[in-house]
mmCIF file of C-alpha atoms and ligand atoms in Angstrom:
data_model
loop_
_atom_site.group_PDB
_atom_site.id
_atom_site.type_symbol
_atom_site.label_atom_id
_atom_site.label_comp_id
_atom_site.label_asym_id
_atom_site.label_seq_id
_atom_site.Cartn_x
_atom_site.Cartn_y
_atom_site.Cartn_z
ATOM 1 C CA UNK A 1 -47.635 25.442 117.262
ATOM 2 C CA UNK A 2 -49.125 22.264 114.959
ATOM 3 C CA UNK A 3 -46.500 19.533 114.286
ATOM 4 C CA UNK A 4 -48.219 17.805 111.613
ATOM 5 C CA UNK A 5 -45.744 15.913 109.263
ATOM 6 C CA UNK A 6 -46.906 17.626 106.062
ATOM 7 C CA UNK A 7 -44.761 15.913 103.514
ATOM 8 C CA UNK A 8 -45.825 13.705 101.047
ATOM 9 C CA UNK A 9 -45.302 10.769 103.269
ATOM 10 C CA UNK A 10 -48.128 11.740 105.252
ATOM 11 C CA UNK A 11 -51.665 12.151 103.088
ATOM 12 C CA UNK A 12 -54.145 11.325 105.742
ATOM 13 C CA UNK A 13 -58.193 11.019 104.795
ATOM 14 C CA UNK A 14 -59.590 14.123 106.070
ATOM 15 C CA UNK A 15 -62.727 14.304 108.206
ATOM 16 C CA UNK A 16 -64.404 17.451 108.462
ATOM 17 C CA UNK A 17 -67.317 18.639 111.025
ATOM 18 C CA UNK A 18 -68.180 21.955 112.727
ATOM 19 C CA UNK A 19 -67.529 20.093 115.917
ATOM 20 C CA UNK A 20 -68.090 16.898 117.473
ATOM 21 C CA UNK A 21 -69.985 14.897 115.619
ATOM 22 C CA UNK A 22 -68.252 13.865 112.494
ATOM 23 C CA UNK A 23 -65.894 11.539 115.106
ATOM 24 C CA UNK A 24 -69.487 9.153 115.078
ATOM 25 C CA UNK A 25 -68.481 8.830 111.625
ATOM 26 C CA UNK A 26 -64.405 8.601 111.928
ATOM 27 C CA UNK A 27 -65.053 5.575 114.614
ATOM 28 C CA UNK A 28 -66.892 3.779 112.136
ATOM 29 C CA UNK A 29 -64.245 4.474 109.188
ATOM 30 C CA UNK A 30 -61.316 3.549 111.586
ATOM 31 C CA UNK A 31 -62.979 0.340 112.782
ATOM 32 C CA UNK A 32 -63.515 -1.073 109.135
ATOM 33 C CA UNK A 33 -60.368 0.344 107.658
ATOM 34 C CA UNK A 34 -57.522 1.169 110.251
ATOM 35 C CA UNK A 35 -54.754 0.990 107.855
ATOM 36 C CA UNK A 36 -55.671 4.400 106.657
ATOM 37 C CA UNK A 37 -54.118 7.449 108.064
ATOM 38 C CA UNK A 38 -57.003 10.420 109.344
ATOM 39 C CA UNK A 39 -56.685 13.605 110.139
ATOM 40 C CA UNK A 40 -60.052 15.044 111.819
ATOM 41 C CA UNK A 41 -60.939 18.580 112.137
ATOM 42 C CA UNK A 42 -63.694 20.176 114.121
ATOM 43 C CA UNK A 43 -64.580 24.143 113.978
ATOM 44 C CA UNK A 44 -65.884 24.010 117.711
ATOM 45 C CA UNK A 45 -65.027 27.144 117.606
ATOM 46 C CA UNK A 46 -67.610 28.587 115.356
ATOM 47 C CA UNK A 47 -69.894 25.339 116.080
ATOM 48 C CA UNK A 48 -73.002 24.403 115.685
ATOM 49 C CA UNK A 49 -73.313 25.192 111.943
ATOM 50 C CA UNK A 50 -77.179 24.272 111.904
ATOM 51 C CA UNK A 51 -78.567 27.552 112.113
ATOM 52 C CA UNK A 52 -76.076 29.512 109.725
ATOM 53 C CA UNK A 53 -76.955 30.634 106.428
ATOM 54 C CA UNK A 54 -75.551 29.136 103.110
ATOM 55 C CA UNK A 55 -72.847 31.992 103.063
ATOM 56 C CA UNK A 56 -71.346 31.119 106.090
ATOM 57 C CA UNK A 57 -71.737 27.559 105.890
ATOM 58 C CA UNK A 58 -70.070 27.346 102.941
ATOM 59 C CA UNK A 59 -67.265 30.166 103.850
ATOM 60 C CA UNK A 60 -66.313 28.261 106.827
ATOM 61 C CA UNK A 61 -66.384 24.688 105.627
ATOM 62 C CA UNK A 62 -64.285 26.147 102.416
ATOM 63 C CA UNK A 63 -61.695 27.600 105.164
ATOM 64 C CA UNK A 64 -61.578 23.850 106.984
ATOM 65 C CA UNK A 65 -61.185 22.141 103.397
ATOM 66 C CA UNK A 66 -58.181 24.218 102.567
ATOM 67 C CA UNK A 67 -56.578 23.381 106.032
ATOM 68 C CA UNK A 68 -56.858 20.012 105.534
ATOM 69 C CA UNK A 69 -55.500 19.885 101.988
ATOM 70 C CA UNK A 70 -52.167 22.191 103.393
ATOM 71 C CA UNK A 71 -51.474 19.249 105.670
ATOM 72 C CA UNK A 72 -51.481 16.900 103.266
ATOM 73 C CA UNK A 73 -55.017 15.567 102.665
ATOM 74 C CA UNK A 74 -55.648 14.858 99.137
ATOM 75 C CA UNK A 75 -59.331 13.536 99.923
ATOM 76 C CA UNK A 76 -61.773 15.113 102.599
ATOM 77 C CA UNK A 77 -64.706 13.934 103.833
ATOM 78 C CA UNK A 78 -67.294 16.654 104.940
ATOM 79 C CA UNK A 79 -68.663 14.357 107.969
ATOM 80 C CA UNK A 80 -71.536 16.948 108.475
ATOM 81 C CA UNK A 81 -74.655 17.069 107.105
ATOM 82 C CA UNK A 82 -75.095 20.653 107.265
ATOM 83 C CA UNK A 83 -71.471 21.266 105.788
ATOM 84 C CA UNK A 84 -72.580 18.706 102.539
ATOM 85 C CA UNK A 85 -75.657 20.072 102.116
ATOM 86 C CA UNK A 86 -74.811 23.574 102.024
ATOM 87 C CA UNK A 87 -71.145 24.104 100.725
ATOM 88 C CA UNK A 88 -70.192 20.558 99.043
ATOM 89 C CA UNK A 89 -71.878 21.488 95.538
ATOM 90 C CA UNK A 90 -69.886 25.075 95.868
ATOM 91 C CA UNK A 91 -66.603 23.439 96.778
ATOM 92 C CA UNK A 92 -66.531 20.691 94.265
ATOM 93 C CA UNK A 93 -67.801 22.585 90.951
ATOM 94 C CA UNK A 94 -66.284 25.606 91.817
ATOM 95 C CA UNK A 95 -63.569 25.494 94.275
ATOM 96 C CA UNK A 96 -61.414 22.218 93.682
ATOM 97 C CA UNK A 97 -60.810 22.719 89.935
ATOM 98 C CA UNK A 98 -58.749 26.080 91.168
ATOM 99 C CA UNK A 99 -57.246 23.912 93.671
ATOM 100 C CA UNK A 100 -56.037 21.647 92.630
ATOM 101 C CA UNK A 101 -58.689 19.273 90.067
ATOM 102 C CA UNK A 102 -56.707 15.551 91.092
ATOM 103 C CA UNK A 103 -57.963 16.728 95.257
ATOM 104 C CA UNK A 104 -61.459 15.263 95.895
ATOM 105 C CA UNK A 105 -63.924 16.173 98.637
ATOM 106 C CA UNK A 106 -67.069 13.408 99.377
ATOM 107 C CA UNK A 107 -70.191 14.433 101.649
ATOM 108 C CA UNK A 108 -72.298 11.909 103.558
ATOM 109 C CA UNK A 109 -75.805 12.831 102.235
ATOM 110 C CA UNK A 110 -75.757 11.262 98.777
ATOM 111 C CA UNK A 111 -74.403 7.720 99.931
ATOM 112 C CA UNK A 112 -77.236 7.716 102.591
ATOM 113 C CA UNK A 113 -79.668 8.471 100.087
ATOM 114 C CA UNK A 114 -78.369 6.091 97.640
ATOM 115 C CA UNK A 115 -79.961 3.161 99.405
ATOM 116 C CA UNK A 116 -83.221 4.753 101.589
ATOM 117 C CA UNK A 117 -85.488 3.279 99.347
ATOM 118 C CA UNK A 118 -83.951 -0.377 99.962
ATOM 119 C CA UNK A 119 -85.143 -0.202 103.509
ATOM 120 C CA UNK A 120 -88.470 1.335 102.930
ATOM 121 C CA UNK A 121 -92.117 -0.665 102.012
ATOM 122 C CA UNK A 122 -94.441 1.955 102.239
ATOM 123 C CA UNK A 123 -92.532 4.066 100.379
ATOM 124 C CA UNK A 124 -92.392 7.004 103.103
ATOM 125 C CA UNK A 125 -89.440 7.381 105.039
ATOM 126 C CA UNK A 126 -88.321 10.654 107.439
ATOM 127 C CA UNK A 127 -85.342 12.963 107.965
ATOM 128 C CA UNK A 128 -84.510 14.132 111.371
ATOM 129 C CA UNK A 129 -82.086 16.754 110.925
ATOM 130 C CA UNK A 130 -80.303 20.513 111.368
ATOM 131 C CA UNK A 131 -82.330 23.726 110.406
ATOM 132 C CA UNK A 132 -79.819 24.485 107.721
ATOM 133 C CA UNK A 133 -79.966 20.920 106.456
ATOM 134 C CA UNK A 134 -83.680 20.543 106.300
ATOM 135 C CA UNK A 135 -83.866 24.387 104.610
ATOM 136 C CA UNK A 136 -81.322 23.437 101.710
ATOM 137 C CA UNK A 137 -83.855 20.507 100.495
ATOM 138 C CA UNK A 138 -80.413 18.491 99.879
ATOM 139 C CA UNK A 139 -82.119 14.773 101.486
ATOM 140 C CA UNK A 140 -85.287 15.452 98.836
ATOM 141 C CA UNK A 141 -83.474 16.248 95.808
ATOM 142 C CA UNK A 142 -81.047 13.262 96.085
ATOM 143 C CA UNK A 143 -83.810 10.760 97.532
ATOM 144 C CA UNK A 144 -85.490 11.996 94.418
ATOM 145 C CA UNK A 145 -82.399 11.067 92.227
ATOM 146 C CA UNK A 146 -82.052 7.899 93.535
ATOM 147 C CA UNK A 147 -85.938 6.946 94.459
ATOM 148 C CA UNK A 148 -88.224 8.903 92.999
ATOM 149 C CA UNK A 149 -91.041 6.940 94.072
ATOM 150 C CA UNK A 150 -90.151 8.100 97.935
ATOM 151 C CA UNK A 151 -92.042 10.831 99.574
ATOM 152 C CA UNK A 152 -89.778 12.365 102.121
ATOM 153 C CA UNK A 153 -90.416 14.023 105.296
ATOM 154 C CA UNK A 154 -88.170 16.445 106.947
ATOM 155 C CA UNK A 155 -88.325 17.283 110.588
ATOM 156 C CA UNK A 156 -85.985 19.956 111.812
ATOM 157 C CA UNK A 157 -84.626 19.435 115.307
ATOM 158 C CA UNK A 158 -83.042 22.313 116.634
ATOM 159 C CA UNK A 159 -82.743 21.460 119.952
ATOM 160 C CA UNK A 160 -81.272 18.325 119.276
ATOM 161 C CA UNK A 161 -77.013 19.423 118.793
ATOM 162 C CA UNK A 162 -77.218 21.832 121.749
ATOM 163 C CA UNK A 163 -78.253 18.807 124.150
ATOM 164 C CA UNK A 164 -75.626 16.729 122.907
ATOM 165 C CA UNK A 165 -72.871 19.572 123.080
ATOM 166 C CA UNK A 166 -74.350 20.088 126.417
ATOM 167 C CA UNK A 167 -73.733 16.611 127.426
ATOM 168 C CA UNK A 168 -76.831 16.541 128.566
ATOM 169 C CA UNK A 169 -78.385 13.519 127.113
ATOM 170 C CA UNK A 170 -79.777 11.657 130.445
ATOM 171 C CA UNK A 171 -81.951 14.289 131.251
ATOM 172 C CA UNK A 172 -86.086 14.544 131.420
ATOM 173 C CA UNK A 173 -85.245 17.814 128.754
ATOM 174 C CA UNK A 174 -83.422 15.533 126.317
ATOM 175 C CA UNK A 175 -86.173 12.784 126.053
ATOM 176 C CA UNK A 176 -88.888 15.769 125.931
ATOM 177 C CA UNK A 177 -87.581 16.834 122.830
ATOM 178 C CA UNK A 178 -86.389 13.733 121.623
ATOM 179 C CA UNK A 179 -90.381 12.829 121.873
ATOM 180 C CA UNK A 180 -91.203 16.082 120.571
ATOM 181 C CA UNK A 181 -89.364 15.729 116.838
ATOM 182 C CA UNK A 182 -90.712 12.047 116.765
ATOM 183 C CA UNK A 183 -93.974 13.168 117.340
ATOM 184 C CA UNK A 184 -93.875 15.945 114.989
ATOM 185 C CA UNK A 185 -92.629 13.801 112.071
ATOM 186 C CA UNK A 186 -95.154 11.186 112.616
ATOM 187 C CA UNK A 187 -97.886 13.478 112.463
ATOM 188 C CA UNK A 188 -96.979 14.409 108.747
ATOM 189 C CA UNK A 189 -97.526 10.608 108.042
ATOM 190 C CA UNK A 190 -98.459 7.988 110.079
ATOM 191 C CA UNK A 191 -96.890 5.641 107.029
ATOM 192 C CA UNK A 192 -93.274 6.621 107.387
ATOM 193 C CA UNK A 193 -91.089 3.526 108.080
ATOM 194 C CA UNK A 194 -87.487 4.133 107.722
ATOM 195 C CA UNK A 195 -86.044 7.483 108.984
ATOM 196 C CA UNK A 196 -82.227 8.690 108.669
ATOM 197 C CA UNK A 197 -81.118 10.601 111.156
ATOM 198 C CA UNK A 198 -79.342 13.296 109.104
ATOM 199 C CA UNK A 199 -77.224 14.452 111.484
ATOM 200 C CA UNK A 200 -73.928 13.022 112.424
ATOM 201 C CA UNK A 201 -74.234 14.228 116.154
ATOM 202 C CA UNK A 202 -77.540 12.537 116.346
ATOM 203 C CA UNK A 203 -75.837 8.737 116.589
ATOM 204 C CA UNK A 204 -75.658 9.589 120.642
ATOM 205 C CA UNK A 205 -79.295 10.113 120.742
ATOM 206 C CA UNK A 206 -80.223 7.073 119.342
ATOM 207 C CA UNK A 207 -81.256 4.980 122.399
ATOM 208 C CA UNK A 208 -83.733 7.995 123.262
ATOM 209 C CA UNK A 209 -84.798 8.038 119.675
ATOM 210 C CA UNK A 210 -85.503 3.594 119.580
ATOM 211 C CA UNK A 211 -87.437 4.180 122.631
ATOM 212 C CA UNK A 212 -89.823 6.753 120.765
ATOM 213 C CA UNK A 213 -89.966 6.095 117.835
ATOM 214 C CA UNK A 214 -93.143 3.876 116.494
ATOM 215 C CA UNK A 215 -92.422 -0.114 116.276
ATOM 216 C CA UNK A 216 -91.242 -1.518 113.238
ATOM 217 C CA UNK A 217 -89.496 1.605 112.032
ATOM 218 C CA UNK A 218 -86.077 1.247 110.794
ATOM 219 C CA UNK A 219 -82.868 3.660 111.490
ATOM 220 C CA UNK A 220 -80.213 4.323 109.002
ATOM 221 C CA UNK A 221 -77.207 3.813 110.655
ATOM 222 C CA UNK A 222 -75.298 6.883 108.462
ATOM 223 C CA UNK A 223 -71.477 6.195 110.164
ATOM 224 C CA UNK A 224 -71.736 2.292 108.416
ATOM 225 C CA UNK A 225 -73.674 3.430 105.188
ATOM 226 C CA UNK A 226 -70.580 6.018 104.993
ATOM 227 C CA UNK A 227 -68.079 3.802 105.456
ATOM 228 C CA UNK A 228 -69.339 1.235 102.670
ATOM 229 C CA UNK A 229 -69.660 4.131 100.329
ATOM 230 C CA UNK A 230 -65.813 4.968 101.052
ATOM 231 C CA UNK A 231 -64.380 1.492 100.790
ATOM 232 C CA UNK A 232 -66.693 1.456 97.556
ATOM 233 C CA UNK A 233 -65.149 4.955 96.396
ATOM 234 C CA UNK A 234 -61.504 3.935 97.393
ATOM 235 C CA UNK A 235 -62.228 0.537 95.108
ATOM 236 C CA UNK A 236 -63.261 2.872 92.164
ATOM 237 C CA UNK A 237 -60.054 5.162 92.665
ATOM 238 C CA UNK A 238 -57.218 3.254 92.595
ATOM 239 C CA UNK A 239 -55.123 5.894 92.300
ATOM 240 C CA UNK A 240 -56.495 7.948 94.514
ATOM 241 C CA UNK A 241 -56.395 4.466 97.210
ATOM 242 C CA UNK A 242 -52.740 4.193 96.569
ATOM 243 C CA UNK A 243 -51.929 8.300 97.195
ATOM 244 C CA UNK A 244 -53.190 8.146 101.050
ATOM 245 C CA UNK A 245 -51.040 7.006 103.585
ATOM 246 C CA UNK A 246 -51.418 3.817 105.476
ATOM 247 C CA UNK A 247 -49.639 4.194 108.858
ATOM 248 C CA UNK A 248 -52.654 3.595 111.386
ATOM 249 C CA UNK A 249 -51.787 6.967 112.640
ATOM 250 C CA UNK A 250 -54.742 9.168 114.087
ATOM 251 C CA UNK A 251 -54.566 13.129 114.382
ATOM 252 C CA UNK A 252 -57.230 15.818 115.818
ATOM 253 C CA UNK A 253 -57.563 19.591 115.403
ATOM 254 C CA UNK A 254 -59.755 21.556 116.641
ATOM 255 C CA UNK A 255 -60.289 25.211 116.309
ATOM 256 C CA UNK A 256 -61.445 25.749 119.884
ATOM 257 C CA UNK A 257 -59.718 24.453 122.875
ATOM 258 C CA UNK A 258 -57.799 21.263 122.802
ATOM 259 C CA UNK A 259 -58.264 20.431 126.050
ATOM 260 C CA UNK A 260 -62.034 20.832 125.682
ATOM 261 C CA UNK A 261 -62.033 18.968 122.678
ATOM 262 C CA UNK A 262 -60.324 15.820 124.245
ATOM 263 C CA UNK A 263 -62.579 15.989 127.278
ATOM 264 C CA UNK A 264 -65.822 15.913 124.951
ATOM 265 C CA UNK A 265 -64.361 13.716 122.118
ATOM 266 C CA UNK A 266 -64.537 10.024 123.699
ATOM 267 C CA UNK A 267 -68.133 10.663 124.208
ATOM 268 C CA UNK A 268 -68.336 10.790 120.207
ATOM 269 C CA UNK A 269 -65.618 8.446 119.425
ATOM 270 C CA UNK A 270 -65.154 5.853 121.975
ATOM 271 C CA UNK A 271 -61.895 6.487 122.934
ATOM 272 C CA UNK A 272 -59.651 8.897 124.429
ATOM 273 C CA UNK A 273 -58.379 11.488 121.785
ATOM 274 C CA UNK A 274 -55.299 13.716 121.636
ATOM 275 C CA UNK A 275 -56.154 16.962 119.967
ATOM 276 C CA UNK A 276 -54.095 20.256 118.427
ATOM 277 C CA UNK A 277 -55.155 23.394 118.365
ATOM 278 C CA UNK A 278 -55.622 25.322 115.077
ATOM 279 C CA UNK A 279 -55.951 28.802 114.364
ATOM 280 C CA UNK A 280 -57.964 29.967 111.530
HETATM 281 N N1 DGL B 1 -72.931 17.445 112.853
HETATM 282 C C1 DGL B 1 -73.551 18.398 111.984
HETATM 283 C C2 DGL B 1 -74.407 17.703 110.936
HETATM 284 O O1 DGL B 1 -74.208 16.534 110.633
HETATM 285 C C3 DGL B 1 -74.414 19.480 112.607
HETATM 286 C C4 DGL B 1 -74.022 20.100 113.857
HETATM 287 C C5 DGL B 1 -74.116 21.586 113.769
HETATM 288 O O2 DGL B 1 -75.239 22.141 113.817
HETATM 289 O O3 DGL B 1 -73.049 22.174 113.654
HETATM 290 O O4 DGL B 1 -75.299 18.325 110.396
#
């Protein structure tokens, strides 16, 4: 049974991702702005979301959004690349004005590829990232917006989430196909100088991923870039700022086990967590 305080005292920032790896992104939001309260939710239950079609993505994610708004959220964050490229359009032109039009829900892909270009001299810059991410074109089409004198490269890793679910990142397998990816991206263009790694499990592959990758190139750190964008957002919104509540207080769900969750989650986050179960 949840005990989630679900009056309007308690309007937590929502994080959303079909598991684990959004809490690479929470850490980074708590760190600059710990005032705010969170409420994280990961569908390890029907996790990883990589490989699922745009129906499903967007079905499940929808199903997560509308849990987090009945305890209280009023804005979400989909902390999951797969989740904003495939159902954040959906949900925000055609979901949230039946909803309720004052709620709000923010992805991470368009703040990362607000400022790509700033990092990039040759003008070619790489996307490591799910299947279902790489397949929805979402990184080109806003790169495009923002830079359109980038040419993108996309470099689908689908090996990469099941290591890191597997916790089994120290292993010869996990640097093979770390190497692998690299190698494949770099053989589209030898050019490429800034990559993002489009994937918010991905953060806990990075030391593999420095050791591969060519000298010189540059990783987007997404967990900062989405915090700035947030603080910028929460600056710009005033009255959205003032509706979420600001008791340092930190709550988990996940849709799988909780005592799974909390055994996995410090991996991600840094720090012991205390999950709930939900059922969907
Ligand atoms: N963490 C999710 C993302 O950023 C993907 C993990 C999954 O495949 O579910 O894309």
């Amino acid at each position: 049974m949840l005990i989630i305080n679900t009056s309007k005292t308690y309007s937590p920032i929502g994080i959303f991702d079909s598991g684990y790896g959004g809490l690479t992104i929470l850490k980074e939001l708590v760190d600059a702005m710990p005032q705010y309260d969170y409420l994280y939710l990961g569908d390890n239950a029907r996790a990883p979301y990589g490989s699922r079609s745009f129906d499903t993505v967007y079905e499940y994610t929808l199903e997560c959004v509308n849990h987090l708004f009945d305890k209280g959220c009023e804005l979400v964050i989909l902390a999951c690349n797969t989740a904003s490229a495939k159902a954040l359009r959906n949900i925000q032109q055609k979901d949230l004005p039946g909803i309720d039009p004052k709620k709000r829900v923010l992805g991470v892909i368009r703040p990362t590829t607000e400022v790509i270009g700033n990092y990039s001299k040759t003008k070619h810059v790489g996307i490591f990232a799910t299947a279902g991410t790489v397949s929805s074109g979402s990184y080109i089409i806003e790169i495009q917006k923002s830079f359109p004198d980038l040419t993108v490269y996309q470099e689908t890793c689908p090996m990469w989430v099941p290591l890191i679910e597997a916790n089994e990142l120290d292993n010869e397998g996990a640097e093979y196909f770390v190497k692998k990816h690299i190698d494949q991206l770099f053989a589209q263009s030898k050019d490429i100088d800034a990559v993002i790694l489009g994937c918010t499990h991905y953060p806990l592959l990075r030391p593999l991923i420095e050791k591969h990758l060519p000298e010189g190139v540059v990783i987007l750190a997404q967990g900062s870039i989405v915090t700035h964008g947030l603080k910028d957002y929460l600056f710009r919104h005033p009255e959205m700022e003032a509706m979420i509540t600001k008791n340092n207080q930190l709550d988990f769900l996940t849709t799988d086990s909780a005592e799974q969750f909390d055994r996995n989650a410090s991996l991600f986050f840094g720090k012991e967590v205390n999950s709930k179960h939900l059922s969907l």
